[in-house]
Short mmCIF file of C-alpha atoms and ligand atoms in Angstrom, two decimals:
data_model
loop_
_atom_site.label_atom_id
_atom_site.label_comp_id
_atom_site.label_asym_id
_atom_site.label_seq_id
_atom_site.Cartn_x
_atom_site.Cartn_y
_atom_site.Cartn_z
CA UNK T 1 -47.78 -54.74 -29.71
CA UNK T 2 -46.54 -54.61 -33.75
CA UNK T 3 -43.20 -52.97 -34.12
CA UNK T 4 -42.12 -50.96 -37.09
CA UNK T 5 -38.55 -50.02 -37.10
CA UNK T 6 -37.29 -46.92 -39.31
CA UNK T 7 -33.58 -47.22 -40.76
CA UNK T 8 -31.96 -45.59 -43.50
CA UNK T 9 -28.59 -43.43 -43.69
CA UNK T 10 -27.82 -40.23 -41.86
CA UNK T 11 -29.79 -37.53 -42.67
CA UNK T 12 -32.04 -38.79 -44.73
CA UNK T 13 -35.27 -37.74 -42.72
CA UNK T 14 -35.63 -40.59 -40.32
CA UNK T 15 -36.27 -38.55 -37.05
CA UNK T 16 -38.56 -36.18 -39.52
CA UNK T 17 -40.83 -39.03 -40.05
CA UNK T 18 -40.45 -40.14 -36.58
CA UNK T 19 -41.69 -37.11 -35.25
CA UNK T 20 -44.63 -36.95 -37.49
CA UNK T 21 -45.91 -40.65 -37.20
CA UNK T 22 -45.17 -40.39 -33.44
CA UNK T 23 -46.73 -38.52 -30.74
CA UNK T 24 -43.46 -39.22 -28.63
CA UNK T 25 -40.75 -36.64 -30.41
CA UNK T 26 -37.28 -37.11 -31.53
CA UNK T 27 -34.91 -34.43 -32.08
CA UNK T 28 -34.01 -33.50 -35.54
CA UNK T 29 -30.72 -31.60 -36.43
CA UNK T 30 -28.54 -31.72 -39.55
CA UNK T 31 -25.93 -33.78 -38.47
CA UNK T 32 -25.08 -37.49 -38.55
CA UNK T 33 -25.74 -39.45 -35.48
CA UNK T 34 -28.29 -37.07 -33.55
CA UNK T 35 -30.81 -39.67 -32.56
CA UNK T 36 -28.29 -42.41 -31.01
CA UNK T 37 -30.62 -43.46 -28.36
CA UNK T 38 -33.06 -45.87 -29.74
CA UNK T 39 -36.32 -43.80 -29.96
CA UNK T 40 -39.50 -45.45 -29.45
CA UNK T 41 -43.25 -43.81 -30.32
CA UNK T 42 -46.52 -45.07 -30.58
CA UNK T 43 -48.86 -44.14 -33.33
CA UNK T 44 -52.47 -44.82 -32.87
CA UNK T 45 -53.86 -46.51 -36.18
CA UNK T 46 -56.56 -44.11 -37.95
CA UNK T 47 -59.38 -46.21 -38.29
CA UNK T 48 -62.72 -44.18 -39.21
CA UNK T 49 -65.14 -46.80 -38.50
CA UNK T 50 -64.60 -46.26 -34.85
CA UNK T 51 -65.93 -42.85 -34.81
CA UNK T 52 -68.87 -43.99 -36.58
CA UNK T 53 -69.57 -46.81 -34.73
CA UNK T 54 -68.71 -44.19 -31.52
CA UNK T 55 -71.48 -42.02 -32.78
CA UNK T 56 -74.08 -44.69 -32.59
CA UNK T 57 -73.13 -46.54 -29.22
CA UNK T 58 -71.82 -43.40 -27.31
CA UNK T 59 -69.07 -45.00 -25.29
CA UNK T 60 -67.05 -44.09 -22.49
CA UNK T 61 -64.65 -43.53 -24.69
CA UNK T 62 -62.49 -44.89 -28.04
CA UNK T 63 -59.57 -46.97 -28.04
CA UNK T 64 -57.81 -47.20 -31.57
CA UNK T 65 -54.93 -49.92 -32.24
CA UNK T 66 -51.92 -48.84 -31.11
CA UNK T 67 -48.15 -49.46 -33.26
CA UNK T 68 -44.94 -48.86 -32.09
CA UNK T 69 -42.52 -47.33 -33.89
CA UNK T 70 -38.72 -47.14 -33.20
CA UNK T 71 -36.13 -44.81 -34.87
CA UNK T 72 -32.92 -46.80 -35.48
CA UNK T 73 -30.36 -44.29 -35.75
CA UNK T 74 -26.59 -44.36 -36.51
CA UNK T 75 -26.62 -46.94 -39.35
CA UNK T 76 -23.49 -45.82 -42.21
CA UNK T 77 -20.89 -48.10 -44.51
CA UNK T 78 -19.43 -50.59 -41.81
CA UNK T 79 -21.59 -50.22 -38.95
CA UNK T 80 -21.78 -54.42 -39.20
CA UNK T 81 -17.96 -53.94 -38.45
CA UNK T 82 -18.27 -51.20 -35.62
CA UNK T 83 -18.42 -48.34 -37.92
CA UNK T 84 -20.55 -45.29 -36.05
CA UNK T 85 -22.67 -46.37 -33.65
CA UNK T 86 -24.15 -48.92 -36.21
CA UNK T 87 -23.51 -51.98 -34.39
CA UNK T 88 -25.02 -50.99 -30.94
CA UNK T 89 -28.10 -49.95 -33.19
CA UNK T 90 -28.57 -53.65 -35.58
CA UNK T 91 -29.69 -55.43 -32.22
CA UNK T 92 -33.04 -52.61 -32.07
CA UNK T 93 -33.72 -54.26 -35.43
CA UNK T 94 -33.95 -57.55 -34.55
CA UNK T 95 -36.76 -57.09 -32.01
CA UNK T 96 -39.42 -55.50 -34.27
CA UNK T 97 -41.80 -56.94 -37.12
CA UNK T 98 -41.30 -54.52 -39.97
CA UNK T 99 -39.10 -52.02 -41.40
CA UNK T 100 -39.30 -49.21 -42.71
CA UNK T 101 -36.13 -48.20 -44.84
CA UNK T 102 -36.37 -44.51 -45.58
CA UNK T 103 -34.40 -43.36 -48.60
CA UNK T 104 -33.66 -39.74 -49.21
CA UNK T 105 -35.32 -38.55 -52.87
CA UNK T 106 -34.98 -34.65 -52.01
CA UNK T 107 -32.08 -32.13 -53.08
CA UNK T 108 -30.88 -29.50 -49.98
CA UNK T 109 -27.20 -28.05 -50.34
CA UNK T 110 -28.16 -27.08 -46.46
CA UNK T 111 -28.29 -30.81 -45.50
CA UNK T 112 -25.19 -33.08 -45.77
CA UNK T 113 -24.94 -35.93 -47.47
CA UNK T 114 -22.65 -38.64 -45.75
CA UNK T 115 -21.71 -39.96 -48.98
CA UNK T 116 -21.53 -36.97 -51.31
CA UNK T 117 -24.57 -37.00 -53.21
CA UNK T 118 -28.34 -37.89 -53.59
CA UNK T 119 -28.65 -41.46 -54.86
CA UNK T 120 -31.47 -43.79 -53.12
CA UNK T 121 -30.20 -46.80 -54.72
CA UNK T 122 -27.05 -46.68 -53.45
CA UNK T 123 -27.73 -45.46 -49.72
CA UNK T 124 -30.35 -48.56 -49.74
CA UNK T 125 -27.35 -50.88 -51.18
CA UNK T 126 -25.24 -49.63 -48.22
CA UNK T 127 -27.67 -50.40 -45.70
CA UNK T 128 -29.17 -53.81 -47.14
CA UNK T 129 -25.20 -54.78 -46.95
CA UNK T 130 -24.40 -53.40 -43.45
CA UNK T 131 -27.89 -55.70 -42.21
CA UNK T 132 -26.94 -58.76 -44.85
CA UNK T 133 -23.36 -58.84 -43.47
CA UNK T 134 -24.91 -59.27 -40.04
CA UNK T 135 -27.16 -61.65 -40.69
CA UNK T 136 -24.14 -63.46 -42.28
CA UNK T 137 -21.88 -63.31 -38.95
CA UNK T 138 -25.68 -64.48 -36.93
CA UNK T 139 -25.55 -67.49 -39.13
CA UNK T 140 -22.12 -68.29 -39.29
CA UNK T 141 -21.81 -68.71 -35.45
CA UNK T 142 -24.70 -71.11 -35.30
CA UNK T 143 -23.82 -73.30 -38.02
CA UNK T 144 -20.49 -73.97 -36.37
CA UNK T 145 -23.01 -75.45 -33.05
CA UNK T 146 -25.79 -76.82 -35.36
CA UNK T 147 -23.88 -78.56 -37.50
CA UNK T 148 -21.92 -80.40 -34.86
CA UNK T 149 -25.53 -81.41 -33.53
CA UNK T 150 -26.87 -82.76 -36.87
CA UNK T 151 -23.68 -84.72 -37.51
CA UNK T 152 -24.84 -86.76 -34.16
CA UNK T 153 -28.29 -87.14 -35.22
CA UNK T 154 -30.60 -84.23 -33.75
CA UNK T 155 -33.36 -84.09 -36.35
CA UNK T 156 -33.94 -79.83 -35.65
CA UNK T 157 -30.66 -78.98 -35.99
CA UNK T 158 -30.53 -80.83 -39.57
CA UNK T 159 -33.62 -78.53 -40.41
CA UNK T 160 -31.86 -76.02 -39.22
CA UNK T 161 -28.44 -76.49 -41.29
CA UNK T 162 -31.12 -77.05 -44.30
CA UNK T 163 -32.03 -73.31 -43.10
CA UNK T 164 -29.05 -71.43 -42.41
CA UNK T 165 -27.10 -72.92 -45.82
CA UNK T 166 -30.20 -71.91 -48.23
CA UNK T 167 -29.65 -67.82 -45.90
CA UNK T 168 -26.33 -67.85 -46.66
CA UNK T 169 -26.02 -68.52 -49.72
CA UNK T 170 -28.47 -65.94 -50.92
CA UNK T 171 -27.08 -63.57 -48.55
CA UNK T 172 -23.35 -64.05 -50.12
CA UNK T 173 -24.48 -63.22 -53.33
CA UNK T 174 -25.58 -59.68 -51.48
CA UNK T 175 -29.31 -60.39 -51.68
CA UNK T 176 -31.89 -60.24 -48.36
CA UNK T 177 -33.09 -63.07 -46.51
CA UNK T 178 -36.88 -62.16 -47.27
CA UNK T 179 -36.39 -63.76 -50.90
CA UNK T 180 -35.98 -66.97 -49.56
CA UNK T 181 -38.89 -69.45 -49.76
CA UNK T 182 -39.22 -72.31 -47.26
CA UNK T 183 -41.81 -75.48 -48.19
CA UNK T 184 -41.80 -77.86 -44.99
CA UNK T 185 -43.69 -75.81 -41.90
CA UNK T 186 -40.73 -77.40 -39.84
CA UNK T 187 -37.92 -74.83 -42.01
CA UNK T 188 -40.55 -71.92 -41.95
CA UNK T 189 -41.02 -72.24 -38.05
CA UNK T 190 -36.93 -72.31 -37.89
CA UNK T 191 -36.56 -69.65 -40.65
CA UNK T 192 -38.84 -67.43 -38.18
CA UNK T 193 -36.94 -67.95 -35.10
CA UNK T 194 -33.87 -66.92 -36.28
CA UNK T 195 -34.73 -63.41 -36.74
CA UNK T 196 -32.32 -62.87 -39.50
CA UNK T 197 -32.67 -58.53 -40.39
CA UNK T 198 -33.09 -58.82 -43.90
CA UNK T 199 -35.84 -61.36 -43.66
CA UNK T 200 -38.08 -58.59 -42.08
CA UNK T 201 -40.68 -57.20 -44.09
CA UNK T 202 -39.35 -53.87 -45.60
CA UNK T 203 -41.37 -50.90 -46.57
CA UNK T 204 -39.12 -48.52 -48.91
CA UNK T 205 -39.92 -44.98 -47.65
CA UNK T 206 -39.18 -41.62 -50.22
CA UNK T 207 -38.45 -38.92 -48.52
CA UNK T 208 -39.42 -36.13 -50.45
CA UNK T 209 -39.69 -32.22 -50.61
CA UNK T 210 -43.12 -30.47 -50.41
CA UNK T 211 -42.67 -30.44 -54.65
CA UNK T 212 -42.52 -33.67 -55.14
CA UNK T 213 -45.40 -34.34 -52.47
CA UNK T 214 -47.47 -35.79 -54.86
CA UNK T 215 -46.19 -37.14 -57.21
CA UNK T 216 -42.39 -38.22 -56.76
CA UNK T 217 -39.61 -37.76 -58.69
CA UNK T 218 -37.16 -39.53 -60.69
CA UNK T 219 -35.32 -40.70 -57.85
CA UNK T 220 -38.75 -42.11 -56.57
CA UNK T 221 -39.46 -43.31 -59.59
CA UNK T 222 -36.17 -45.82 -59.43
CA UNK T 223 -37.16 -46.57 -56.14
CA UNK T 224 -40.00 -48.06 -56.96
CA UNK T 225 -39.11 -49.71 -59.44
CA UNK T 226 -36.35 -51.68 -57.37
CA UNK T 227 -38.71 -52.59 -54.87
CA UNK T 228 -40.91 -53.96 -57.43
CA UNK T 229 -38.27 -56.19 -58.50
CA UNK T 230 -37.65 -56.96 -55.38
CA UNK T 231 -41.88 -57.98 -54.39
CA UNK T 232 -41.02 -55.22 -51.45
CA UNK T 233 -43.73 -52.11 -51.38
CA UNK T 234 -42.76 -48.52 -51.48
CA UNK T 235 -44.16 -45.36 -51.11
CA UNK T 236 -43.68 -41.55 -51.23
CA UNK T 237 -43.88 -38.75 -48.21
CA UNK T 238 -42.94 -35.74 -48.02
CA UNK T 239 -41.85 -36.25 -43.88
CA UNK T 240 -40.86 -32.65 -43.16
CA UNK T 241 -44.15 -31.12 -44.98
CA UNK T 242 -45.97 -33.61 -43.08
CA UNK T 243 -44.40 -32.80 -39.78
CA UNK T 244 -45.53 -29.19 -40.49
CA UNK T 245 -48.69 -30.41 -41.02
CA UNK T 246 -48.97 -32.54 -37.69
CA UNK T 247 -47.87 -29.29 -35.65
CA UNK T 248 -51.79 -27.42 -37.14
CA UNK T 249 -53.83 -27.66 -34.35
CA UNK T 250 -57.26 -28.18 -35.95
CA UNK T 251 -58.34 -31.11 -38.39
CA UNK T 252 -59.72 -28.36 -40.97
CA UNK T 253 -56.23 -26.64 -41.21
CA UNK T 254 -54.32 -30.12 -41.63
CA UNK T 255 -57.04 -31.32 -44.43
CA UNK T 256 -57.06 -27.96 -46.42
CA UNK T 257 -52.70 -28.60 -46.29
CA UNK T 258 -53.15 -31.41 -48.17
CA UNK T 259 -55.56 -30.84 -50.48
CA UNK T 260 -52.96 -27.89 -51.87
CA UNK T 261 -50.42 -30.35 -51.83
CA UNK T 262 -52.98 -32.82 -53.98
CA UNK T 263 -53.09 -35.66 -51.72
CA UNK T 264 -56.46 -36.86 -50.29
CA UNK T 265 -54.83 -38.35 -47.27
CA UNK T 266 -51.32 -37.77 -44.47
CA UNK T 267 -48.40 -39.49 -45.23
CA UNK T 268 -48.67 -41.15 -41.63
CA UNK T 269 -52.21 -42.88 -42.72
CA UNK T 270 -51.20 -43.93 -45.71
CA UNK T 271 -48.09 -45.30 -44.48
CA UNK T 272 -49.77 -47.20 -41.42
CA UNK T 273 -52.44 -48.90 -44.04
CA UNK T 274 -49.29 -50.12 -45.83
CA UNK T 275 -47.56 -51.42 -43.03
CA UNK T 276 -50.60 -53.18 -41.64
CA UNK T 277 -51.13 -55.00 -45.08
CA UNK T 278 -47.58 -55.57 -45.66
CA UNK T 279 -48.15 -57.80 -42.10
CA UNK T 280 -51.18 -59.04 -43.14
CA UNK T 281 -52.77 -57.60 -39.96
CA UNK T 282 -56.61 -56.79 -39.90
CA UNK T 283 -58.79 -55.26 -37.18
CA UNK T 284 -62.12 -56.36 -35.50
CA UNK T 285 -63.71 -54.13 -33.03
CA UNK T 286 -65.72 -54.88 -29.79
CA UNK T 287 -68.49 -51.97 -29.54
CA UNK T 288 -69.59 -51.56 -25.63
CA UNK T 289 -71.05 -48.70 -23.57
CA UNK T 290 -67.04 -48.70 -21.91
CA UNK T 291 -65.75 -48.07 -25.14
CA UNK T 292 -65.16 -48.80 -28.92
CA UNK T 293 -61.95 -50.70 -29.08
CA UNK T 294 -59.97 -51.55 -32.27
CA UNK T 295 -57.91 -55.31 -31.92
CA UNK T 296 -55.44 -55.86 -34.11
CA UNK T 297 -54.47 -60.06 -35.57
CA UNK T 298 -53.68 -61.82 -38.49
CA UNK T 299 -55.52 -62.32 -41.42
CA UNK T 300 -57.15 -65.82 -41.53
CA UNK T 301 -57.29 -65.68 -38.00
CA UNK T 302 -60.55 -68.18 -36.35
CA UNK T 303 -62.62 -66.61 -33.66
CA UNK T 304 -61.04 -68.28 -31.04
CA UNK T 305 -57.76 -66.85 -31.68
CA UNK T 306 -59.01 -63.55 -32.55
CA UNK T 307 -60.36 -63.76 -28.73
CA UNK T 308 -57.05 -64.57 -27.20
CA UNK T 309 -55.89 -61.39 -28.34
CA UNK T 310 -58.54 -59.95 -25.87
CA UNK T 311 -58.03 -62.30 -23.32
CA UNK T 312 -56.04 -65.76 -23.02
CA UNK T 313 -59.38 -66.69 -20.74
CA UNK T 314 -61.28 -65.70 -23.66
CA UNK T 315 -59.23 -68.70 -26.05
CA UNK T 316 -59.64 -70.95 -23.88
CA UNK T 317 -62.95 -71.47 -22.30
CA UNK T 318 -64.59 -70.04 -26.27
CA UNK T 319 -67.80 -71.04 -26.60
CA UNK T 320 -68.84 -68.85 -30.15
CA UNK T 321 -69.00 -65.68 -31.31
CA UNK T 322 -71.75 -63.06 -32.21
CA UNK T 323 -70.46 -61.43 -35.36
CA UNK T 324 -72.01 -57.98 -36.16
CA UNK T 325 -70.87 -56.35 -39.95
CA UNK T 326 -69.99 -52.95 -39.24
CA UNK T 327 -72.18 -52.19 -42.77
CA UNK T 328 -74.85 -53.55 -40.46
CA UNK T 329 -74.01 -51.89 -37.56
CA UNK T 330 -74.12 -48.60 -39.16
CA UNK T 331 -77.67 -49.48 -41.45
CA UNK T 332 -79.94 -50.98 -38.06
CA UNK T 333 -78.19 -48.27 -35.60
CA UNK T 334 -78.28 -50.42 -32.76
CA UNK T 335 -77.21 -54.14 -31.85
CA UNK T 336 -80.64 -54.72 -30.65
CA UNK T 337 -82.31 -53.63 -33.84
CA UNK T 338 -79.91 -55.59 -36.10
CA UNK T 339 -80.74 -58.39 -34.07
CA UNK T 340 -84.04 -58.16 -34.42
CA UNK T 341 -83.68 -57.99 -38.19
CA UNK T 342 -81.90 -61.44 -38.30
CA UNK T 343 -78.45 -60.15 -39.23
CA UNK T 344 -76.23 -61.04 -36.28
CA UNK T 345 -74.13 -63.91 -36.83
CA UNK T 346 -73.76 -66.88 -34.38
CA UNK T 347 -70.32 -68.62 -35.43
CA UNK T 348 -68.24 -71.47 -34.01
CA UNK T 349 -64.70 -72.23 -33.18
CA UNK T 350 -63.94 -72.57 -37.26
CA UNK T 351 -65.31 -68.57 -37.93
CA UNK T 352 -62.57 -66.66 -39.91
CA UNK T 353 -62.91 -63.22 -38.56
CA UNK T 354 -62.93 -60.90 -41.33
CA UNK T 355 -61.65 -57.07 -41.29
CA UNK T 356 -64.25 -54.74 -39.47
CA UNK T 357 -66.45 -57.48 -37.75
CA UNK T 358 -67.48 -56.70 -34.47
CA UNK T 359 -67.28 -59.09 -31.81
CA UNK T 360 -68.97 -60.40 -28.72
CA UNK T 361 -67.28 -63.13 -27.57
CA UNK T 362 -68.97 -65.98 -25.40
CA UNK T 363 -66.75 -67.82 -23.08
CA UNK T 364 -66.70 -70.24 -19.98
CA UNK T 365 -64.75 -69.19 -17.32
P1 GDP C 1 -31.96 -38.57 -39.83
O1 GDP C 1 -30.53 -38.36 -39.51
O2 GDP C 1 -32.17 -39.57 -40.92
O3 GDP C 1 -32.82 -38.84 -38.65
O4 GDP C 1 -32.44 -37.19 -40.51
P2 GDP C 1 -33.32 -35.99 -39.89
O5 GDP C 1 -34.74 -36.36 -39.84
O6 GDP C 1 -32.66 -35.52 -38.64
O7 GDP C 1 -33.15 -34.92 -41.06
C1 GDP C 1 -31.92 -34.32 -41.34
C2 GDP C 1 -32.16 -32.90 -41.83
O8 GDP C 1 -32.85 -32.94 -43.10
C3 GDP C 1 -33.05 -32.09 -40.89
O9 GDP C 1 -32.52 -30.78 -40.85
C4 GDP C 1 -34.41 -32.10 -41.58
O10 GDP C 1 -35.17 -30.95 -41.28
C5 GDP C 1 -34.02 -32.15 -43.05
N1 GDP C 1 -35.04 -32.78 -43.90
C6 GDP C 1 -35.75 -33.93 -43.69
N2 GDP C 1 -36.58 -34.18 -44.72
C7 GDP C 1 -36.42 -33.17 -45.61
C8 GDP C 1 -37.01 -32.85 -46.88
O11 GDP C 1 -37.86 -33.55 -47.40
N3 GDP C 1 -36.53 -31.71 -47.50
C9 GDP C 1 -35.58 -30.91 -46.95
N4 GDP C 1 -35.17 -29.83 -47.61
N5 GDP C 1 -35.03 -31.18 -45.76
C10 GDP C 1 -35.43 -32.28 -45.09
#
């Protein structure tokens, strides 16, 4: 399953988003280092089309795509060196596909500032440092081994010097990992084993108060403009409006909250649509009378991979896929009838699957 990891300073509102994205909750209190167990929630992905498509074929019942999301607490100035609880915590990192780095953008005498004073920039300087500096020490011990290796003639472990020289030097001049471009597929395919922490995706999250919902602030605004620089995304949520907004019961109640706070859609959707395009991920669905089920894979993905997400079985014995559009779907009201009309696709083993297809996969077992 994807894995998004939240970081960011003390008290800057990672448990708050936490327990809004998540169905699992984390406790929130105003003071540093209240989450220090690794906390770990699952968000379903909000995906519309399977209601509608729910409506038509009635199924048992709906299964969305599922993300997991893990609150990385205890991260301050030196945690690479043992500071806090930091160090325990930069191993959580390394096991999940994303981050998201969530910088505080809201003013509260009430809540205390480890370092003194609002400033994003610098709390996301502090952090990118604390995860560069480990990277460093990751890449430092296996050069010592590697190196060694290539000097006798092993042809990976020259790639992989080639790798872990262009890291560090980047990383020494107190940049991230992720602006480093490989060409060869052998240096990418080492570059993505190593797992470095700054070569992660990053989503730059604003924590903001219920104000500044809509439309940010000036320490947003500088936010944004350093992640631009940077080619990283970022966004703004208010996450302890929104977690007042999970805790309404009904849909109605939750809508009319943000419509007075101007924003068409939660903070949670809008923030899981980033994180699946900032991963390139896509959905296809398989529509049955068991249920409507939401698959998550890569973009440019071919039908047979796109059925070894279902099943391994599935990969290997593929024979080809019927491809229904879900605009289709929707205008016919029934795979027989779009059938009938000539509008299901037959595709081979070279079918891209595209965003919203729905599949029926034939296979040999
Ligand atoms: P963490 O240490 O990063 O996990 O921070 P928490 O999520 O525990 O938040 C620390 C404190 O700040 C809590 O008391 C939250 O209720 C509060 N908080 C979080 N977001 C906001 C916000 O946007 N505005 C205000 N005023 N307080 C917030």
């Amino acid at each position: 399953a994807l894995k998004c990891g939240i970081v960011g300073l003390p008290n800057v509102g990672k448990s708050t988003l936490f327990n809004c994205l998540s169905s699992a909750k984390a406790q929130a209190a105003n003071f540093p280092f209240c989450t220090i167990e690794p906390n770990v929630g699952v968000i379903t992905v909000p995906d519309e089309r399977l209601t509608k498509l729910a409506e038509i074929v009635h199924p048992g019942r709906i299964v969305p795509a599922t993300c997991e999301i893990v609150d990385i607490a205890g991260l301050v100035k030196g945690a690479s060196k043992g500071e806090g609880l930091g160090n325990k915590f930069l191993g959580n990192i390394r096991e999940t596909d994303a981050i998201i780095h969530v910088l505080r953008c809201f003013e509260d005498e009430n809540i205390t500032h480890v370092d003194g004073s609002i400033d994003p920039i610098r709390d996301k300087e502090i952090i990118d440092t604390e995860l560069q500096l480990k990277d460093l020490e990751t890449i430092d011990s296996r050069l010592a081994k590697t190196e060694k290796a290539a000097a006798a003639g092993n042809k990976d472990a020259k790639v992989e010097v080639t790798v872990l020289k262009a890291y560090k030097e980047v990383l020494e001049q107190g940049k991230n990992a992720r602006i480093v471009e490989f060409e060869s597929k052998d240096e990418q395919d080492c570059a993505r084993n190593l797992f470095l922490l700054t070569s992660k995706p990053v989503l730059y999250v604003c924590n903001v108060g219920e104000a500044d919902a809509k439309s940010g602030n000036d320490f947003t605004k500088k936010v944004e403009a350093l992640a631009k620089e940077e080619g990283a995304e970022a966004m703004v949520i208010a996450a302890k409006t929104e977690e007042d907004i999970a805790e309404l019961e009904s849909y109605e109640d939750k809508q009319m909250f943000l419509e007075e706070l101007g924003l068409e859609e939660s903070g949670v959707n809008r923030l899981i649509k980033k994180a699946y395009a900032l991963l390139n991920l896509e959905t296809f669905i398989t529509a049955g009378e068991m249920e409507v089920k939401a698959w998550t894979y890569k973009k440019g993905w071919k039908a047979p991979q796109c059925a070894g997400v279902i099943h391994t079985d599935f990969e290997k014995g593929f024979i080809r896929a019927e491809v229904i559009k879900y605009e289709d779907y929707l205008k016919y009201g029934s795979e027989a009838a779009v059938r009938e009309a000539g509008k299901m696709g037959v595709e081979g083993k070279d079918y891209v699957v595209q965003d919203g297809d729905i599949m029926h996969f034939r296979f040999n077992v």
